[in-house]
CSV table of C-alpha atoms and ligand atoms in Angstrom, one decimal:
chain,number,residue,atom,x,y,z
A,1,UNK,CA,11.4,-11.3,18.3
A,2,UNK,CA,12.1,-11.1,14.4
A,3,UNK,CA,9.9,-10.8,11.8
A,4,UNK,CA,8.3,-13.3,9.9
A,5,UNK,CA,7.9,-12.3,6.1
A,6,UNK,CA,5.4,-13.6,2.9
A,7,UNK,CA,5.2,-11.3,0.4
A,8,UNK,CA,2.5,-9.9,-2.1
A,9,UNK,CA,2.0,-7.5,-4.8
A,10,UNK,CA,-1.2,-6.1,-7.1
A,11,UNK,CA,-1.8,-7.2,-10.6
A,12,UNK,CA,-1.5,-3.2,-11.1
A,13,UNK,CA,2.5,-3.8,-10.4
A,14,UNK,CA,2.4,-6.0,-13.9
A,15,UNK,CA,1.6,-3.0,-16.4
A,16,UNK,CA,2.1,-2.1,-19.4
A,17,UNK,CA,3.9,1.0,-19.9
A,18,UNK,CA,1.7,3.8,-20.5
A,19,UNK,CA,2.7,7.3,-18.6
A,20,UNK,CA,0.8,10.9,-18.9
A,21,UNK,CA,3.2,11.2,-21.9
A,22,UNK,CA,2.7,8.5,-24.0
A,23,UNK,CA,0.7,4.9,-24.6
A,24,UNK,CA,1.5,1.4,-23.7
A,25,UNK,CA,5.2,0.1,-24.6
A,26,UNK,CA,4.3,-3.8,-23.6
A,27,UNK,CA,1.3,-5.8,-24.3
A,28,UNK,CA,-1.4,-6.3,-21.6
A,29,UNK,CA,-1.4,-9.4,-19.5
A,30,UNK,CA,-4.9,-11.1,-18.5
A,31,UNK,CA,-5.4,-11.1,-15.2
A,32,UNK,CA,-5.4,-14.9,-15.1
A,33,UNK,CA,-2.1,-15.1,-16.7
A,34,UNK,CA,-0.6,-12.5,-14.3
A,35,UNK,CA,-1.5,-14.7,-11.2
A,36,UNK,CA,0.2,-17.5,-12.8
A,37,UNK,CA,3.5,-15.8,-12.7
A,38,UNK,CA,3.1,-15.1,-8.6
A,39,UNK,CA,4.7,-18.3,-7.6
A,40,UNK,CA,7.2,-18.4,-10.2
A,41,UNK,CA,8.1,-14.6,-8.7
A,42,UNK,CA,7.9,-15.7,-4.9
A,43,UNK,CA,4.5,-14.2,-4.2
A,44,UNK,CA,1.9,-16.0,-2.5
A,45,UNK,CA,-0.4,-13.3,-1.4
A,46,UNK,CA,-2.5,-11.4,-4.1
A,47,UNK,CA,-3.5,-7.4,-3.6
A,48,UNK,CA,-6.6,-6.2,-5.2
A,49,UNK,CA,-8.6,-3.6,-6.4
A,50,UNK,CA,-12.7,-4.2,-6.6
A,51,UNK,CA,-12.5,-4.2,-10.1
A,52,UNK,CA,-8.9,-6.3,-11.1
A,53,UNK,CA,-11.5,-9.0,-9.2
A,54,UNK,CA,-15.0,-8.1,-11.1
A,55,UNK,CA,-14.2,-5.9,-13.7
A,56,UNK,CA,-17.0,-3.6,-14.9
A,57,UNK,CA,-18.6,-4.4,-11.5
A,58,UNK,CA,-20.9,-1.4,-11.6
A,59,UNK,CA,-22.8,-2.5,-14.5
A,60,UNK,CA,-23.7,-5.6,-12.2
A,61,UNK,CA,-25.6,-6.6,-9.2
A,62,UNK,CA,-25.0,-7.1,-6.0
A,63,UNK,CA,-25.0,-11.2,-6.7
A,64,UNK,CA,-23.6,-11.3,-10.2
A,65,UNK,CA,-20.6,-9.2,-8.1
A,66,UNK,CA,-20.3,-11.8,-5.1
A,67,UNK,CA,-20.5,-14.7,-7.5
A,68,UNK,CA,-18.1,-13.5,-10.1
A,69,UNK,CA,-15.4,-12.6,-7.0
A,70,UNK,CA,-16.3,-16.4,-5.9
A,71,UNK,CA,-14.5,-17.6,-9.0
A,72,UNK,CA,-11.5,-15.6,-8.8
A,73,UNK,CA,-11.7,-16.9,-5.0
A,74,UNK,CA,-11.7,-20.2,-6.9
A,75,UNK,CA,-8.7,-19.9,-8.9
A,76,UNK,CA,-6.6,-18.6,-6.3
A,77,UNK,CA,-6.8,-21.3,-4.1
A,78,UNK,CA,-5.8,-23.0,-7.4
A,79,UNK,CA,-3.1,-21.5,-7.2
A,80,UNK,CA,-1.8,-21.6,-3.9
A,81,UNK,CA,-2.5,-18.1,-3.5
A,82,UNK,CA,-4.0,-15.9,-1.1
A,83,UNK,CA,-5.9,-12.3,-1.1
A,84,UNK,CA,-4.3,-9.9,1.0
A,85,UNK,CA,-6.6,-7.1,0.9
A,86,UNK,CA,-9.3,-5.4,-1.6
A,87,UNK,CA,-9.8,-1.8,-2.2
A,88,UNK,CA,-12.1,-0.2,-3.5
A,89,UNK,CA,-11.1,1.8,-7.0
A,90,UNK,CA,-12.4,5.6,-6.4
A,91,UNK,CA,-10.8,7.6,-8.3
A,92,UNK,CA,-11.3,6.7,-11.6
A,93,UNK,CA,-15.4,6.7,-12.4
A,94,UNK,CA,-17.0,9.7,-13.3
A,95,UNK,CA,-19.2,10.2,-10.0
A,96,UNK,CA,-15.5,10.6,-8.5
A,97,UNK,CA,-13.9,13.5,-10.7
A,98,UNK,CA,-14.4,15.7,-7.3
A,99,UNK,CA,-13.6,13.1,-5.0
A,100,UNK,CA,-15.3,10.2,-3.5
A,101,UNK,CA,-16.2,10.2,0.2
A,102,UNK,CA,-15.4,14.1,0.7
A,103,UNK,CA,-17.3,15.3,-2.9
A,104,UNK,CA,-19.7,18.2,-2.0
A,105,UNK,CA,-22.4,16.4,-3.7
A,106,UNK,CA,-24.6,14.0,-2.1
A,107,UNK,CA,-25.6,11.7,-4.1
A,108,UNK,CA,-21.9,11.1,-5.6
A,109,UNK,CA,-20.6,10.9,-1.8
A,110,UNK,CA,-23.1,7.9,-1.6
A,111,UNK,CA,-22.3,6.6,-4.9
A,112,UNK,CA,-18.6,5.7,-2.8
A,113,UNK,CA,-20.0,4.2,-0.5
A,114,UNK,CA,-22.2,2.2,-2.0
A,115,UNK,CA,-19.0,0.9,-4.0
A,116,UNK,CA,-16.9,0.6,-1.0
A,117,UNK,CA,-20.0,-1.8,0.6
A,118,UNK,CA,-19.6,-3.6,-2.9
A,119,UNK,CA,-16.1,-3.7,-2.0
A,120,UNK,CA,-16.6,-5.6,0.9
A,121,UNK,CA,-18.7,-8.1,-0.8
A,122,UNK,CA,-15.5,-8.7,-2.8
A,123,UNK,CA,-13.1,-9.3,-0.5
A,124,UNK,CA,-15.4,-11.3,2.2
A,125,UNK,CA,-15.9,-13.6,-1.3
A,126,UNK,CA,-12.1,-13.7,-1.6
A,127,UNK,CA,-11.6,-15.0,2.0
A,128,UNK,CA,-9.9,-11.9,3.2
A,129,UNK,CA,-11.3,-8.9,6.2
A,130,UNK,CA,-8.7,-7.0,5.1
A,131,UNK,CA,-10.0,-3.3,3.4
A,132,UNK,CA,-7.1,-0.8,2.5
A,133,UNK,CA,-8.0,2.5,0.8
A,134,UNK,CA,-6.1,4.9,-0.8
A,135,UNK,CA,-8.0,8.1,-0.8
A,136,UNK,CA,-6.9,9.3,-4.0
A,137,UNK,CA,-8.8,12.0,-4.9
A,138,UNK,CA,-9.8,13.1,-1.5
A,139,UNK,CA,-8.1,16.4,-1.2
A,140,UNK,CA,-8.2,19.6,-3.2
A,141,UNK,CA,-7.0,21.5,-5.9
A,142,UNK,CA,-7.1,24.5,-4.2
A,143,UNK,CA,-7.9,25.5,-0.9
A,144,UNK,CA,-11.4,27.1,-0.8
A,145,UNK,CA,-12.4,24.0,-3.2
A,146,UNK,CA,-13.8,22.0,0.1
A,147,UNK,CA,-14.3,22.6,3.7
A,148,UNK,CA,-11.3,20.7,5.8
A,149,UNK,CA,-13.4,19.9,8.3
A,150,UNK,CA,-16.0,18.8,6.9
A,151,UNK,CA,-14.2,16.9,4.8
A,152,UNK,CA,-12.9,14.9,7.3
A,153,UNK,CA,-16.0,14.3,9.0
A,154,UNK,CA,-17.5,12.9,5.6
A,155,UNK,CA,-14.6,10.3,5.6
A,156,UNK,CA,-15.6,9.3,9.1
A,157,UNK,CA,-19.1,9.0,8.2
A,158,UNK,CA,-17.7,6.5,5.3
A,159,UNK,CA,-15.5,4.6,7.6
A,160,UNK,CA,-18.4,4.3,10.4
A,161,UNK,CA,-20.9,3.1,7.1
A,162,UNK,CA,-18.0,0.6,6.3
A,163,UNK,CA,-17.5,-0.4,9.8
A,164,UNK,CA,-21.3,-1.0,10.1
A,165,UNK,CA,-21.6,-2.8,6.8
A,166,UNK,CA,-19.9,-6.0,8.0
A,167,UNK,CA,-18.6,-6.8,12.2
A,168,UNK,CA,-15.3,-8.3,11.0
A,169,UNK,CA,-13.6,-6.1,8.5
A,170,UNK,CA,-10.5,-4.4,8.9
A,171,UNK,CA,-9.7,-0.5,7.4
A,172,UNK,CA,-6.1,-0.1,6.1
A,173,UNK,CA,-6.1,3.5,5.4
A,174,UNK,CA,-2.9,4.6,3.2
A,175,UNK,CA,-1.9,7.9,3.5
A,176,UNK,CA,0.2,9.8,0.9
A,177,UNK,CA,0.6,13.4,0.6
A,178,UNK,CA,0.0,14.3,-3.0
A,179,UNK,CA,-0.8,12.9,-6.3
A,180,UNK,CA,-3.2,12.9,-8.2
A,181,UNK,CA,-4.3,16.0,-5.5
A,182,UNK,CA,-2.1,18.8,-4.7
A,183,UNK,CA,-3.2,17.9,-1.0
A,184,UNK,CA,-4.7,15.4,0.4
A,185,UNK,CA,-6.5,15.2,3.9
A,186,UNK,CA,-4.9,12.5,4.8
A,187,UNK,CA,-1.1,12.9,4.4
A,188,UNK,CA,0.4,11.0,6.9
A,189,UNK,CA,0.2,7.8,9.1
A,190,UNK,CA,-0.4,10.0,11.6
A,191,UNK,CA,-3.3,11.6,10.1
A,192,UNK,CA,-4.8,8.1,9.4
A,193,UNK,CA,-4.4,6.2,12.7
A,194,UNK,CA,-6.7,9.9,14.2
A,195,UNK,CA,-9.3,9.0,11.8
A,196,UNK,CA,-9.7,5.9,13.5
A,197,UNK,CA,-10.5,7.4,16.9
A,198,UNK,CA,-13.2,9.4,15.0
A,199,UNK,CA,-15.4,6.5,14.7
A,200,UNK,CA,-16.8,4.0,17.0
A,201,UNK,CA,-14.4,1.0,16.4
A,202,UNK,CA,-10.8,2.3,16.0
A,203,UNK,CA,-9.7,-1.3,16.9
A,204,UNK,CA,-10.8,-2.0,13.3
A,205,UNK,CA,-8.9,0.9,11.5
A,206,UNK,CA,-5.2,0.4,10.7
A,207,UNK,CA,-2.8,1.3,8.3
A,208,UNK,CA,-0.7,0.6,5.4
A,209,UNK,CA,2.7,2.5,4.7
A,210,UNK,CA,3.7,2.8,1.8
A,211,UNK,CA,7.9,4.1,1.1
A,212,UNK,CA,7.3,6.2,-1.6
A,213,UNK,CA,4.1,8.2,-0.2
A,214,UNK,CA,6.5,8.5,3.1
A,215,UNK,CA,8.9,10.5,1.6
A,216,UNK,CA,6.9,12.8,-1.1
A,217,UNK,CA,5.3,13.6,2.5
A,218,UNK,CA,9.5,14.8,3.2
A,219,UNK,CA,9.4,11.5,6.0
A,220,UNK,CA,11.9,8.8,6.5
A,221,UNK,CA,9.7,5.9,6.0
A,222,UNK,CA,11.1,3.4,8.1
A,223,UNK,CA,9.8,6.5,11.2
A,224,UNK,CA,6.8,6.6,9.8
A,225,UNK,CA,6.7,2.6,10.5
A,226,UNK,CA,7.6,3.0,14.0
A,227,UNK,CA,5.3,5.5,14.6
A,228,UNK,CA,2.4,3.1,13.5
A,229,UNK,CA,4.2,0.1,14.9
A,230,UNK,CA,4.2,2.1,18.7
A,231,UNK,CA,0.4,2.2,18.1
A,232,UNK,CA,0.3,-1.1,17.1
A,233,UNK,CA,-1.4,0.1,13.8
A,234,UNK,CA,1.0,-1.3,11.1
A,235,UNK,CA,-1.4,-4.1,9.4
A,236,UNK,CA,0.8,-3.9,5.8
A,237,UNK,CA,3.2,-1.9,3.7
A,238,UNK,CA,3.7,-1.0,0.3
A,239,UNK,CA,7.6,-1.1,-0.1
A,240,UNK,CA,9.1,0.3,-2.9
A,241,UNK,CA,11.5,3.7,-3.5
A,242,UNK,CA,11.5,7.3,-4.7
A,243,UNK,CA,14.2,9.1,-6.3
A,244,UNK,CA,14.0,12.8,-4.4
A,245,UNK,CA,10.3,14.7,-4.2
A,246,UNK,CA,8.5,14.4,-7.9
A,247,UNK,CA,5.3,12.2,-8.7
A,248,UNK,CA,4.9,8.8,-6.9
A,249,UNK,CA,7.9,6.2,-8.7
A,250,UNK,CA,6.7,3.2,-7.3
A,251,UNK,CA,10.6,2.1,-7.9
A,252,UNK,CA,12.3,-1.1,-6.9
A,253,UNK,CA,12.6,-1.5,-3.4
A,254,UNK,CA,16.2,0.2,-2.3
A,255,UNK,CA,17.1,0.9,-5.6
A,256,UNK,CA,17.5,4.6,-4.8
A,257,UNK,CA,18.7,4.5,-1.6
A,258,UNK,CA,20.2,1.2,0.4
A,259,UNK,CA,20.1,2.2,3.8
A,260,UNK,CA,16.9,3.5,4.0
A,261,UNK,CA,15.7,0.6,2.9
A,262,UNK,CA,18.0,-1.4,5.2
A,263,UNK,CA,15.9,1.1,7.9
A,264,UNK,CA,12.6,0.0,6.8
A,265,UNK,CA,13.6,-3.8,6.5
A,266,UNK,CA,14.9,-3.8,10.2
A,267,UNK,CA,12.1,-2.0,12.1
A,268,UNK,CA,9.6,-4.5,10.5
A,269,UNK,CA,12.4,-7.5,11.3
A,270,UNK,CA,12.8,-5.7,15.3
A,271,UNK,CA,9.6,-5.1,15.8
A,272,UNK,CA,7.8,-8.4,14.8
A,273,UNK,CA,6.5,-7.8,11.8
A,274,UNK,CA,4.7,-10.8,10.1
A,275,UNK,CA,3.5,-12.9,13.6
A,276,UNK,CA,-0.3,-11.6,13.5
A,277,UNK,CA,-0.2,-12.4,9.5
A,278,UNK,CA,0.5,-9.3,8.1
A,279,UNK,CA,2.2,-9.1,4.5
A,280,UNK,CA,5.0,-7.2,3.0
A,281,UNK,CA,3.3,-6.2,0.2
A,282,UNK,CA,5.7,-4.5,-2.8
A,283,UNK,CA,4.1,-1.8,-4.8
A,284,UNK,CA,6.9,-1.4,-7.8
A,285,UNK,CA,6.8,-0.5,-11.1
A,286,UNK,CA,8.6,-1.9,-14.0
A,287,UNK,CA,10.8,1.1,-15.5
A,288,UNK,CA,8.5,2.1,-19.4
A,289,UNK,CA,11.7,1.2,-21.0
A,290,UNK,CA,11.4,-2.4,-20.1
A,291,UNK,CA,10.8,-5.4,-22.7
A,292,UNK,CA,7.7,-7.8,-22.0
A,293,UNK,CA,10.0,-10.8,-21.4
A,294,UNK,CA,11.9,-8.7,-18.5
A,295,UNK,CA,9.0,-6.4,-17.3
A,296,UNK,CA,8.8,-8.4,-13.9
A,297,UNK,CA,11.9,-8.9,-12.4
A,298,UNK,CA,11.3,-5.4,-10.7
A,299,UNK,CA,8.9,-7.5,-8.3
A,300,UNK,CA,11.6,-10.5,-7.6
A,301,UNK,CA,14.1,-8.0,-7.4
A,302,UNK,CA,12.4,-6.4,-4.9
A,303,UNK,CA,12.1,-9.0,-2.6
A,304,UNK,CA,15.4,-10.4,-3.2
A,305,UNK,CA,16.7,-7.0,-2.1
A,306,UNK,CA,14.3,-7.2,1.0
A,307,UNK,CA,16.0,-10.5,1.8
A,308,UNK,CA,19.7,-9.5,1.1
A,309,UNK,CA,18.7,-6.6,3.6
A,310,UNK,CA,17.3,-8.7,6.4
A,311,UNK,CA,20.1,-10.7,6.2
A,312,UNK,CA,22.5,-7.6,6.1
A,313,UNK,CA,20.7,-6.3,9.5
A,314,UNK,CA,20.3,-9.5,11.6
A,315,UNK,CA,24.4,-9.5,11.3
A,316,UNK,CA,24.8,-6.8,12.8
A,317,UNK,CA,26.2,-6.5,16.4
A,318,UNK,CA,23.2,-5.1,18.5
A,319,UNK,CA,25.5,-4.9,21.6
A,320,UNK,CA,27.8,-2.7,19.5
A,321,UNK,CA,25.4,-0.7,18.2
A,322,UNK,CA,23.7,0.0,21.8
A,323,UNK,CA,27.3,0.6,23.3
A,324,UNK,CA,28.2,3.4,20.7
A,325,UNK,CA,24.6,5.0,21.2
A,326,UNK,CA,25.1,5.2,24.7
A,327,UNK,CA,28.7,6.8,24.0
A,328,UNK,CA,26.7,9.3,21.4
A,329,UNK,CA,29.4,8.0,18.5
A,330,UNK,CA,27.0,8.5,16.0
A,331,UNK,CA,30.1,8.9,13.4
A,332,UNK,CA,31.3,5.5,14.5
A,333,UNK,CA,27.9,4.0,14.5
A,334,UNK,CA,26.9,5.5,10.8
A,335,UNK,CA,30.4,4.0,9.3
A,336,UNK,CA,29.0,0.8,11.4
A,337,UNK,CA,26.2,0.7,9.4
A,338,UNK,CA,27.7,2.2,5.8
A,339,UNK,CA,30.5,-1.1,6.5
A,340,UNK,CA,27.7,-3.6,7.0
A,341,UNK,CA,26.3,-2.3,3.5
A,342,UNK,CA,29.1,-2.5,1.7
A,343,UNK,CA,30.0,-6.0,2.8
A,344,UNK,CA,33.6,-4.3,4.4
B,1,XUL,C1,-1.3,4.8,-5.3
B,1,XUL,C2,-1.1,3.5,-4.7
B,1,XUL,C3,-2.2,2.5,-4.9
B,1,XUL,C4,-2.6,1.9,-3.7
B,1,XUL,C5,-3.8,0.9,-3.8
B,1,XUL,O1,-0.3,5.7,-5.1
B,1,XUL,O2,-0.1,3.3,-4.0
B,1,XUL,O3,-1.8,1.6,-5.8
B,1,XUL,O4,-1.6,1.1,-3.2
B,1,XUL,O5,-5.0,1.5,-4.2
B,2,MN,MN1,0.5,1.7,-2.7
């Protein structure tokens, strides 16, 4: 059974330029503008934050929220396009210096979930179930800073509120080591599909892999996908690369390194990926150096890479490939694989 691949990507993958080092190299791009250029790239399925959908959305109501996200709804379909997935933007308000779900205050803990219930709002208005969160700032800086169980209890007690909030959503939880936390409680796939069990519908809790957030974790990413495809837990993926352990690159898909990529395409192609709906989503960054008028070919590029890849592993000789595992030529099989690469 192969895979069966539409693509998406955030409006956060069209950016401007800025790093921790220095401002804004390009001009911004209104978010209206930016899902004009979807089609053009070969998208047709749109990632969100709560806010690229309302912006400012906690200076307004529950209503003004649903109606505004109604709109978007409306010029999406517009467009052709569809929402993968909303989620919801914790790490940057003030209530969310400490974290969001695991802060040791109270009331902050249930300002996040409040938002994340907002959240929901947002993406049921956008026509998706789909919830993925990154728990940015839900780790410490040091050690003694929070209690580690607790703290994962408190993340529970967030999913279970989500859960609650509405019968048909769906949690993508993507895990990533580090950044902007020295740790984070949930590092790992691993670490997210046990959350799920935690709480009383882990049928609804799923996750999202992303390449880069694999590897500063020191895993191969295209394991990390079989683990959560053996669970059946592998709703979407954030594909992109990562040039040895330093902060999160967000870099063109296999730009670093071509056969782990080729890994990652063939596990999702082997395993089915695509036939309940799920998205390859690309989370890449233009490089700062980048001109406006070029900024985006990162995201075709991406795909186009994706596609040379699938192609590259539906050629190969499965037979052959089985016959020199069961002889244990593993030196045969990786020049095999390095051949197929390079086209020789
Ligand atoms: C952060 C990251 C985010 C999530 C969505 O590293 O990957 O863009 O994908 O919140
Ligand atoms: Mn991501």
């Amino acid at each position: 059974m192969g895979g069966t691949f539409r693509f998406s990507f955030g409006p956060w993958n069209i950016h401007e330029g800025a790093d921790p080092f220095g401002p804004q190299v390009r001009e911004s791009i209104a978010f209206n503008d930016k899902l004009k250029i979807y089609k053009e790239l070969g998208f047709d399925g749109v990632q969100f934050h709560d806010d690229d959908a309302v912006p400012e959305m906690n200076k307004l109501s529950q209503t003004q929220i649903i109606s505004e996200a109604k709109a978007v709804k409306a010029g999406l379909d517009d467009k052709g396009l569809t929402a993968e997935f909303v989620a919801p933007r914790l790490w940057e308000d003030p209530r969310t210096i400490d974290g969001g779900y695991t802060s040791n205050d109270p009331k902050l803990r249930e300002y996040a979930i409040e938002r994340s219930k907002r959240c929901i709002d947002i993406a049921k208005a956008l026509g998706t179930d789909n919830i993925v969160l990154w728990l940015a700032r839900e780790g410490t800086y040091i050690r003694e800073a929070k209690d580690s169980v607790g703290a994962v209890e408190k993340i529970v007690e967030a999913l279970q509120a989500m859960l609650d909030y509405d019968p048909d959503i769906r949690i993508m939880i993507e895990s990533k080591p580090n950044e902007p936390m020295d740790h984070t409680y949930i590092p790992t796939i691993g670490h997210a599909i046990g959350l799920g069990l935690l709480t009383t519908a882990p049928e609804r809790i799923g996750a999202l892999i992303e390449s880069a957030h694999a590897l500063l974790a020191g895993l191969d990413p295209s394991d990390e996908m079989g683990y959560a495809l053996a669970h059946k837990k592998l709703w979407s993926v954030h594909l992109n690369d990562q040039n040895g352990l330093k902060f999160d690159q967000d870099k063109t898909f296999g730009s670093v390194d071509l056969r782990r990529a080729l890994n990652q395409v063939r596990i999702l192609d082997q395993y089915g990926f695509g036939s309940n709906g799920e998205w390859v989503g690309l989370d890449v960054k233009a490089m700062r150096s980048q001109k406006a008028e070029v900024a985006c070919k990162h995201l075709a590029n991406s795909k186009n890479i994706f596609l040379k890849l699938l192609a590259v592993s539906r050629s190969l000789d499965e037979a052959k490939i089985e016959q020199l595992r069961a002889e244990r030529d593993y030196e045969e099989l990786e020049m095999y694989i390095i051949g197929a690469l390079l086209n020789k």
